[in-house]
Coordinates of C-alpha atoms in Angstrom, one line a residue:
M1 CA 20.3 -25.0 12.4
S2 CA 19.3 -21.4 12.7
Y3 CA 19.9 -17.9 11.2
T4 CA 20.5 -14.8 13.6
V5 CA 20.4 -11.5 12.4
A6 CA 21.1 -8.3 14.7
I7 CA 19.8 -5.0 13.8
V8 CA 22.7 -2.2 15.0
G9 CA 22.9 1.8 14.3
R10 CA 22.9 4.8 16.6
P11 CA 19.9 5.5 18.7
N12 CA 17.4 6.9 17.1
V13 CA 17.6 5.8 13.3
G14 CA 14.4 3.3 14.0
K15 CA 15.6 0.6 14.7
S16 CA 13.2 -0.5 16.7
T17 CA 10.1 0.7 14.3
L18 CA 12.2 -1.9 12.0
F19 CA 12.0 -4.6 14.1
N20 CA 8.5 -4.4 14.7
R21 CA 8.0 -3.9 11.3
L22 CA 9.9 -7.1 10.2
L23 CA 8.6 -8.8 12.9
E24 CA 4.8 -7.6 11.8
Q25 CA 4.0 -7.0 15.4
R26 CA 4.6 -4.0 17.8
K27 CA 7.1 -5.5 20.6
A28 CA 9.3 -3.2 21.0
I29 CA 8.6 0.4 22.2
V30 CA 9.4 3.7 20.1
D31 CA 9.8 7.3 20.6
D32 CA 11.5 10.2 19.4
V33 CA 13.7 10.2 22.0
S34 CA 17.2 8.3 21.5
G35 CA 17.7 5.8 24.0
V36 CA 14.2 4.0 24.5
T37 CA 14.9 0.9 24.1
R38 CA 16.6 -0.3 27.4
D39 CA 15.9 -3.9 26.9
R40 CA 16.8 -6.1 23.8
Q41 CA 14.1 -7.4 22.1
Y42 CA 14.0 -10.4 19.9
G43 CA 11.9 -12.6 18.0
V44 CA 11.3 -14.5 15.1
A45 CA 10.3 -13.2 11.7
D46 CA 9.0 -15.3 8.5
W47 CA 9.4 -14.3 4.9
N48 CA 8.7 -16.4 1.9
G49 CA 8.8 -19.8 3.5
K50 CA 11.9 -18.6 5.4
N51 CA 12.3 -17.4 8.9
F52 CA 15.2 -15.9 10.9
N53 CA 15.8 -14.8 14.7
L54 CA 16.3 -10.9 14.5
I55 CA 17.3 -8.6 17.5
D56 CA 17.1 -5.2 18.0
T57 CA 20.6 -4.5 19.9
G58 CA 19.1 -0.8 21.1
G59 CA 19.6 -1.0 25.1
F60 CA 21.8 1.7 26.3
V61 CA 20.6 5.2 28.0
P62 CA 24.1 7.1 28.2
A63 CA 25.2 8.6 30.8
S64 CA 27.8 10.6 29.2
D65 CA 28.6 10.8 25.3
D66 CA 32.1 8.9 26.1
I67 CA 30.3 5.9 27.8
F68 CA 27.6 5.9 25.2
E69 CA 29.8 5.2 22.1
T70 CA 31.8 2.8 24.1
E71 CA 28.3 0.9 24.9
I72 CA 27.5 1.2 20.9
R73 CA 30.7 0.2 20.1
K74 CA 30.6 -2.8 22.5
Q75 CA 27.1 -3.7 20.5
V76 CA 28.4 -3.7 17.7
R77 CA 31.2 -6.0 18.1
I78 CA 28.8 -8.4 20.3
A79 CA 26.8 -8.6 16.5
I80 CA 30.0 -9.5 14.7
D81 CA 30.9 -12.0 16.5
E82 CA 27.6 -13.6 17.1
A83 CA 25.0 -13.0 14.6
D84 CA 25.1 -14.3 10.6
G85 CA 23.6 -11.4 9.4
I86 CA 23.9 -7.5 10.0
I87 CA 21.5 -4.9 9.3
F88 CA 23.7 -1.5 9.7
M89 CA 20.8 1.0 10.1
V90 CA 21.4 4.4 9.2
D91 CA 19.1 7.9 9.0
V92 CA 18.8 10.1 5.7
A93 CA 17.7 13.2 7.9
T94 CA 20.9 13.5 9.7
G95 CA 23.0 12.1 7.3
I96 CA 26.7 10.6 7.8
T97 CA 28.1 10.9 11.4
D98 CA 31.4 10.1 13.2
L99 CA 29.5 7.6 14.8
D100 CA 27.9 6.0 11.6
E101 CA 31.8 5.7 10.2
A102 CA 33.1 4.4 13.6
M103 CA 30.7 1.3 13.3
A104 CA 31.3 1.1 9.3
D105 CA 34.6 0.5 10.2
M106 CA 34.2 -2.3 12.3
L107 CA 31.9 -3.9 9.9
R108 CA 34.0 -3.4 7.1
R109 CA 36.5 -6.2 8.9
S110 CA 33.4 -8.8 9.2
K111 CA 33.4 -11.2 6.8
K112 CA 29.1 -11.7 7.7
P113 CA 26.5 -10.0 5.2
V114 CA 25.8 -6.5 6.1
Y115 CA 22.9 -4.6 4.8
V116 CA 23.1 -0.8 5.0
V117 CA 19.6 0.3 5.3
V118 CA 19.2 4.0 5.3
N119 CA 16.2 5.0 7.0
K120 CA 13.1 7.6 6.6
V121 CA 13.5 7.8 3.0
D122 CA 9.7 8.7 2.0
N123 CA 10.2 11.1 -0.9
G124 CA 12.1 11.9 -4.2
T125 CA 14.4 14.3 -2.5
R126 CA 15.3 11.9 0.2
E127 CA 15.8 8.8 -1.9
L128 CA 18.5 11.2 -3.5
E129 CA 19.9 12.5 -0.4
A130 CA 20.7 8.9 0.7
T131 CA 23.1 8.0 -2.1
E132 CA 25.8 9.6 0.1
F133 CA 25.6 6.4 2.2
Y134 CA 27.2 4.8 -0.7
S135 CA 30.6 6.2 0.5
L136 CA 30.7 3.5 3.4
G137 CA 32.0 1.6 1.2
F138 CA 29.3 -1.6 1.5
K139 CA 27.7 -3.2 -1.5
Q140 CA 24.1 -4.2 -0.1
N141 CA 22.3 -0.8 0.2
F142 CA 18.7 -0.5 0.8
F143 CA 16.5 2.7 1.0
I144 CA 13.8 2.2 3.3
S145 CA 10.8 3.9 5.8
S146 CA 10.2 1.5 8.5
I147 CA 7.1 3.4 9.6
S148 CA 5.5 3.0 5.9
G149 CA 7.2 0.1 5.6
S150 CA 8.5 1.2 1.9
G151 CA 11.7 -1.0 0.8
T152 CA 11.5 -3.3 3.3
G153 CA 10.3 -6.5 1.3
D154 CA 13.6 -6.2 -1.1
L155 CA 15.6 -6.0 2.1
L156 CA 14.1 -9.2 3.7
D157 CA 14.9 -10.6 -0.1
A158 CA 18.4 -10.1 0.3
V159 CA 18.2 -11.4 4.2
T160 CA 16.6 -14.7 3.1
A161 CA 18.7 -15.4 0.5
E162 CA 21.5 -16.1 2.6
I163 CA 19.8 -18.5 4.6
P164 CA 20.1 -22.2 3.6
V165 CA 16.8 -24.1 1.8
K166 CA 17.1 -26.4 4.9
E167 CA 16.6 -24.0 7.3
G168 CA 12.6 -24.0 6.9
E169 CA 12.4 -27.8 7.3
E170 CA 11.1 -29.7 9.9
E171 CA 13.5 -31.5 12.2
Q172 CA 14.0 -35.2 11.5
Q173 CA 12.6 -37.9 13.7
G174 CA 14.5 -40.8 15.6
E175 CA 17.3 -38.7 16.9
L176 CA 18.0 -38.6 20.4
P177 CA 16.3 -36.2 23.0
K178 CA 18.2 -32.7 22.2
I179 CA 17.9 -30.9 25.9
A180 CA 19.0 -26.9 26.3
I181 CA 19.9 -25.4 29.4
I182 CA 18.7 -21.6 29.1
G183 CA 18.6 -18.6 31.6
Q184 CA 19.6 -15.7 33.1
P185 CA 23.3 -15.5 34.3
N186 CA 24.7 -17.0 37.0
V187 CA 21.2 -18.9 37.9
G188 CA 23.4 -22.1 38.3
K189 CA 23.3 -23.2 34.4
S190 CA 26.8 -24.3 34.7
S191 CA 26.3 -25.9 38.3
L192 CA 23.6 -27.9 37.1
L193 CA 25.2 -29.2 33.8
N194 CA 28.5 -30.1 36.2
A195 CA 26.2 -32.2 38.6
L196 CA 24.6 -34.2 35.9
I197 CA 27.5 -35.0 33.9
G198 CA 30.4 -34.7 37.2
Q199 CA 30.8 -38.2 36.7
E200 CA 33.1 -39.3 33.9
R201 CA 31.5 -42.0 33.3
T202 CA 28.3 -40.6 32.5
I203 CA 29.8 -38.7 29.3
V204 CA 29.5 -40.7 26.2
S205 CA 31.4 -38.0 24.0
D206 CA 31.7 -33.9 24.0
I207 CA 31.2 -33.0 20.2
S208 CA 31.6 -29.5 19.8
G209 CA 28.7 -28.3 17.9
T210 CA 29.1 -25.1 16.2
T211 CA 31.5 -22.1 15.2
R212 CA 29.3 -20.5 18.4
D213 CA 31.2 -22.7 20.9
S214 CA 28.4 -24.7 22.1
I215 CA 29.3 -28.1 23.6
H216 CA 26.7 -30.9 22.7
T217 CA 26.9 -33.5 25.3
H218 CA 26.2 -37.5 24.8
Y219 CA 24.6 -38.5 28.3
K220 CA 23.6 -42.3 28.5
L221 CA 23.3 -44.4 31.9
Y222 CA 20.6 -45.5 34.1
Q223 CA 18.6 -46.5 30.6
K224 CA 18.5 -42.6 29.9
E225 CA 20.1 -41.5 26.5
F226 CA 19.9 -38.0 25.5
V227 CA 22.1 -34.8 24.4
L228 CA 22.5 -31.8 26.7
I229 CA 23.4 -28.6 24.7
D230 CA 25.4 -26.7 27.1
T231 CA 24.7 -22.7 26.7
A232 CA 26.6 -21.6 30.0
G233 CA 30.4 -21.7 28.5
I234 CA 31.0 -17.7 27.2
R235 CA 34.7 -16.5 25.8
K236 CA 36.2 -13.5 26.8
K237 CA 36.4 -11.9 23.2
S238 CA 38.9 -8.8 23.9
K239 CA 40.5 -7.6 27.2
E240 CA 37.0 -5.0 27.2
K241 CA 34.5 -5.9 29.5
E242 CA 31.5 -7.7 27.4
D243 CA 28.1 -7.7 27.7
L244 CA 27.4 -11.0 29.2
E245 CA 23.8 -10.7 29.0
F246 CA 23.7 -9.7 25.2
Y247 CA 25.7 -12.5 25.0
S248 CA 23.6 -15.1 27.3
I249 CA 20.2 -14.2 24.6
I250 CA 22.2 -15.0 21.2
R251 CA 23.2 -18.3 22.4
A252 CA 20.1 -19.0 24.3
I253 CA 18.1 -18.2 20.9
R254 CA 20.5 -20.7 18.9
A255 CA 20.3 -23.3 21.5
I256 CA 16.3 -23.0 21.5
D257 CA 16.7 -23.2 17.5
E258 CA 18.6 -26.8 18.4
A259 CA 16.6 -28.4 21.2
D260 CA 13.9 -30.5 21.7
I261 CA 13.4 -29.5 25.0
C262 CA 14.5 -26.4 26.6
L263 CA 15.0 -26.2 31.1
I264 CA 14.7 -22.5 31.7
V265 CA 16.4 -22.2 35.0
L266 CA 15.7 -19.3 37.5
D267 CA 17.1 -18.3 40.5
A268 CA 14.4 -18.6 43.4
D269 CA 15.4 -15.7 45.0
K270 CA 14.9 -13.0 41.6
G271 CA 11.8 -15.0 40.3
I272 CA 11.2 -14.9 36.5
T273 CA 12.2 -11.5 34.5
A274 CA 10.7 -9.9 31.5
Q275 CA 14.0 -11.7 29.5
D276 CA 12.9 -14.9 30.9
I277 CA 9.4 -14.7 29.9
S278 CA 10.6 -13.5 26.5
I279 CA 12.8 -16.3 26.3
F280 CA 9.5 -18.8 27.0
S281 CA 7.7 -17.2 25.0
L282 CA 9.8 -17.8 21.8
A283 CA 10.5 -21.7 22.9
A284 CA 7.0 -21.8 22.8
R285 CA 6.5 -20.1 19.5
K286 CA 9.1 -22.5 18.2
G287 CA 6.9 -25.3 19.3
K288 CA 9.7 -26.8 21.6
G289 CA 9.1 -28.4 24.8
V290 CA 9.9 -26.5 27.9
V291 CA 10.4 -27.1 31.8
V292 CA 10.9 -24.2 34.5
L293 CA 13.5 -25.1 36.8
V294 CA 13.7 -22.5 40.1
N295 CA 17.0 -23.1 41.2
K296 CA 18.5 -22.3 45.0
W297 CA 15.7 -23.2 46.7
D298 CA 16.8 -24.2 49.7
L299 CA 17.7 -20.5 50.0
V300 CA 14.0 -19.7 50.5
E301 CA 12.2 -19.9 54.1
K302 CA 9.4 -22.0 53.4
E303 CA 6.0 -22.0 55.0
T304 CA 2.8 -24.8 54.0
N305 CA 2.4 -23.7 50.9
T306 CA 5.2 -21.5 49.4
A307 CA 6.1 -23.7 46.9
R308 CA 2.4 -23.9 45.7
D309 CA 2.0 -19.9 45.7
Y310 CA 5.2 -19.4 43.9
E311 CA 4.2 -21.9 41.2
K312 CA 1.0 -20.0 40.8
R313 CA 2.3 -16.9 40.6
L314 CA 5.1 -18.1 38.4
K315 CA 2.6 -19.4 35.7
Q316 CA 0.2 -16.4 35.9
K317 CA 3.3 -14.8 34.3
L318 CA 3.7 -17.6 32.0
A319 CA -0.2 -17.7 30.9
P320 CA -1.7 -18.1 28.4
F321 CA 0.7 -21.2 27.9
T322 CA 0.7 -22.3 31.8
D323 CA 0.2 -26.3 31.2
V324 CA 4.0 -26.6 31.9
P325 CA 6.2 -28.1 35.0
V326 CA 7.4 -26.2 37.2
L327 CA 10.2 -27.8 39.8
F328 CA 11.6 -26.5 42.7
I329 CA 16.0 -27.7 42.5
S330 CA 19.1 -27.1 44.6
V331 CA 22.1 -27.9 42.6
K332 CA 24.3 -27.2 45.0
E333 CA 22.9 -29.9 47.5
K334 CA 21.6 -31.7 44.2
T335 CA 17.9 -31.7 45.1
R336 CA 15.4 -32.7 42.4
I337 CA 18.1 -32.3 39.6
F338 CA 17.8 -35.9 37.9
K339 CA 13.9 -35.3 38.3
A340 CA 14.7 -32.3 36.5
I341 CA 15.9 -34.7 33.5
E342 CA 12.7 -37.3 33.9
T343 CA 10.5 -34.4 33.6
A344 CA 12.4 -33.0 30.0
L345 CA 12.5 -36.6 29.0
E346 CA 8.8 -36.7 29.7
V347 CA 7.4 -33.3 27.8
F348 CA 9.9 -35.3 24.7
E349 CA 7.4 -38.6 24.7
N350 CA 4.4 -35.6 25.0
R351 CA 5.9 -33.7 21.9
Q352 CA 6.1 -36.8 19.9
R353 CA 2.4 -38.1 20.9
K354 CA 0.2 -39.1 18.2
V355 CA -3.4 -39.5 19.2
P356 CA -5.2 -42.1 16.6
T357 CA -7.7 -40.4 15.0
N358 CA -10.8 -42.2 16.0
K359 CA -10.1 -41.3 19.7
L360 CA -9.6 -38.1 18.7
N361 CA -12.7 -37.5 17.3
D362 CA -14.7 -39.6 19.9
V363 CA -13.5 -37.2 22.6
M364 CA -13.1 -33.8 21.2
L365 CA -16.9 -34.1 19.1
K366 CA -18.3 -34.8 22.9
A367 CA -16.3 -31.5 24.0
V368 CA -17.9 -29.8 21.0
E369 CA -21.2 -31.4 22.1
A370 CA -21.2 -29.8 25.9
Y371 CA -20.2 -26.3 24.6
H372 CA -20.9 -25.1 21.2
A373 CA -18.9 -22.1 19.2
P374 CA -20.7 -18.9 19.5
V375 CA -23.1 -18.2 16.8
V376 CA -21.3 -15.4 14.0
R377 CA -23.2 -13.3 11.9
G378 CA -26.1 -15.7 12.5
H379 CA -23.9 -18.7 11.4
S380 CA -23.9 -21.7 13.2
I381 CA -20.7 -23.3 13.7
K382 CA -20.4 -26.8 13.4
I383 CA -17.4 -29.3 13.7
K384 CA -17.1 -32.1 11.8
Y385 CA -13.8 -33.9 12.1
I386 CA -10.6 -33.7 13.5
T387 CA -7.7 -35.0 12.9
Q388 CA -4.0 -34.8 14.2
L389 CA -1.2 -33.5 11.4
P390 CA 1.9 -35.4 10.7
T391 CA 4.1 -32.4 12.3
V392 CA 7.1 -32.7 15.2
V393 CA 5.4 -30.1 17.1
P394 CA 1.3 -31.6 17.7
S395 CA -0.9 -29.7 15.3
F396 CA -4.7 -30.6 14.9
A397 CA -7.0 -29.6 11.9
F398 CA -10.9 -28.9 13.0
F399 CA -12.6 -28.9 9.9
S400 CA -15.6 -26.8 10.3
N401 CA -18.4 -25.3 8.1
F402 CA -17.2 -21.5 8.9
P403 CA -13.5 -21.9 9.8
D404 CA -13.0 -18.3 9.5
D405 CA -15.7 -17.5 12.1
I406 CA -14.0 -19.3 14.9
K407 CA -12.5 -16.8 17.7
T408 CA -9.6 -17.3 20.1
P409 CA -11.6 -18.0 23.0
Y410 CA -13.4 -21.2 21.7
K411 CA -9.5 -22.1 20.4
N412 CA -8.7 -22.0 23.7
Y413 CA -11.2 -24.3 25.4
L414 CA -10.6 -26.7 22.5
E415 CA -6.7 -27.2 23.4
N416 CA -7.9 -27.2 26.7
Q417 CA -9.8 -29.8 26.2
L418 CA -7.1 -30.9 24.1
R419 CA -4.9 -31.2 27.2
S420 CA -6.6 -32.7 29.7
H421 CA -7.8 -35.5 27.9
F422 CA -4.5 -36.3 26.4
K423 CA -1.1 -35.6 27.8
F424 CA 0.7 -32.8 26.3
T425 CA 2.1 -30.9 29.3
G426 CA 5.0 -28.8 29.0
V427 CA 4.6 -28.9 24.8
P428 CA 2.7 -25.9 23.1
I429 CA -0.4 -26.9 20.9
R430 CA -1.2 -25.9 17.3
I431 CA -4.3 -25.8 16.3
F432 CA -5.7 -25.0 12.6
F433 CA -9.4 -24.8 11.0
R434 CA -10.2 -25.6 7.7
K435 CA -13.1 -25.6 5.3
K436 CA -15.4 -29.1 5.9

């Protein structure tokens, strides 16, 4: 199960600044000029042991006022349809505008939790002025300063209060592998799904998974059994032309939360986009296995090393997590599509791999001896013991005399050693340093 919160509001009220604040990282570009956020931003926010997906819905540079208002309202409507909670952001310095009123009118009709966040409340005078936003008629109002972070704790308390307790629990072991097909619109997701389940005898059952219309297809054939999560189908919600990219982002994020393995489908001609890289990074952060499928490979003019050079450029963009299978497929010609499933199931096995403690220490302590951690502040760092933690995502604890002094380059070295000696291809690895 996943919980998704969208930040909506007119331009230049501080949505991206709040987004960065809640994620505790500078991910979205911020400026005093309206319309800076051209690409949708998304990430995972953590608060008091609970986490949720956060989406900044900025993303439109207006050509005219009329088009601009239409696009903003469209984003609000999509957020109402797809998100579980909505942060409605306004600006105390400007006060209530006509666009704020129009957005509030749409949000009042929603049954989703709405959090009115009045930004730029950084002194007593503005706190008094912010009370005018109570007139919008929403129960949950928060006065914050997204730049300093004041007031954001109360907002996070309110948002996470809506998340079920089970949200933070690890998924259960022993269930069928769940494989999600994700990617940009028109890269061949629907065609791939249809090619895989095209024969009626391959389908055991279609289970309507959620209210968001994701379909879980139970596949059992040729001694293979798994669940395919379809994110390709998007319903029309109104007569207007919908923003399919925004829909695809939210559907992909939900599919990542449900899946064990993500098949990221790319168009061979277009290559990997910034949105694909963000989705890939999000899947890795959530500890999901990943397989990259380059579709429409039949349309690419090939020379001797075309595939090798393409994969090299692709992995450069995916760095630092490059131990990922890359398959060149053609859904139209059914080339290597079943190899993609076999690879996904191999990655699923890698994700479940448990390394015996004695074997782990025998191999990794030799790697530590071959290349010691750099001396820090005169301290000679020694790693004495390694164990794998009992988690769904492969995680390892390295016990050391000075765990806080081990830096990222050495952590990367240890991860590379784990990958070279034990098969974790396609799976993120988590490494922790603890005091011995």
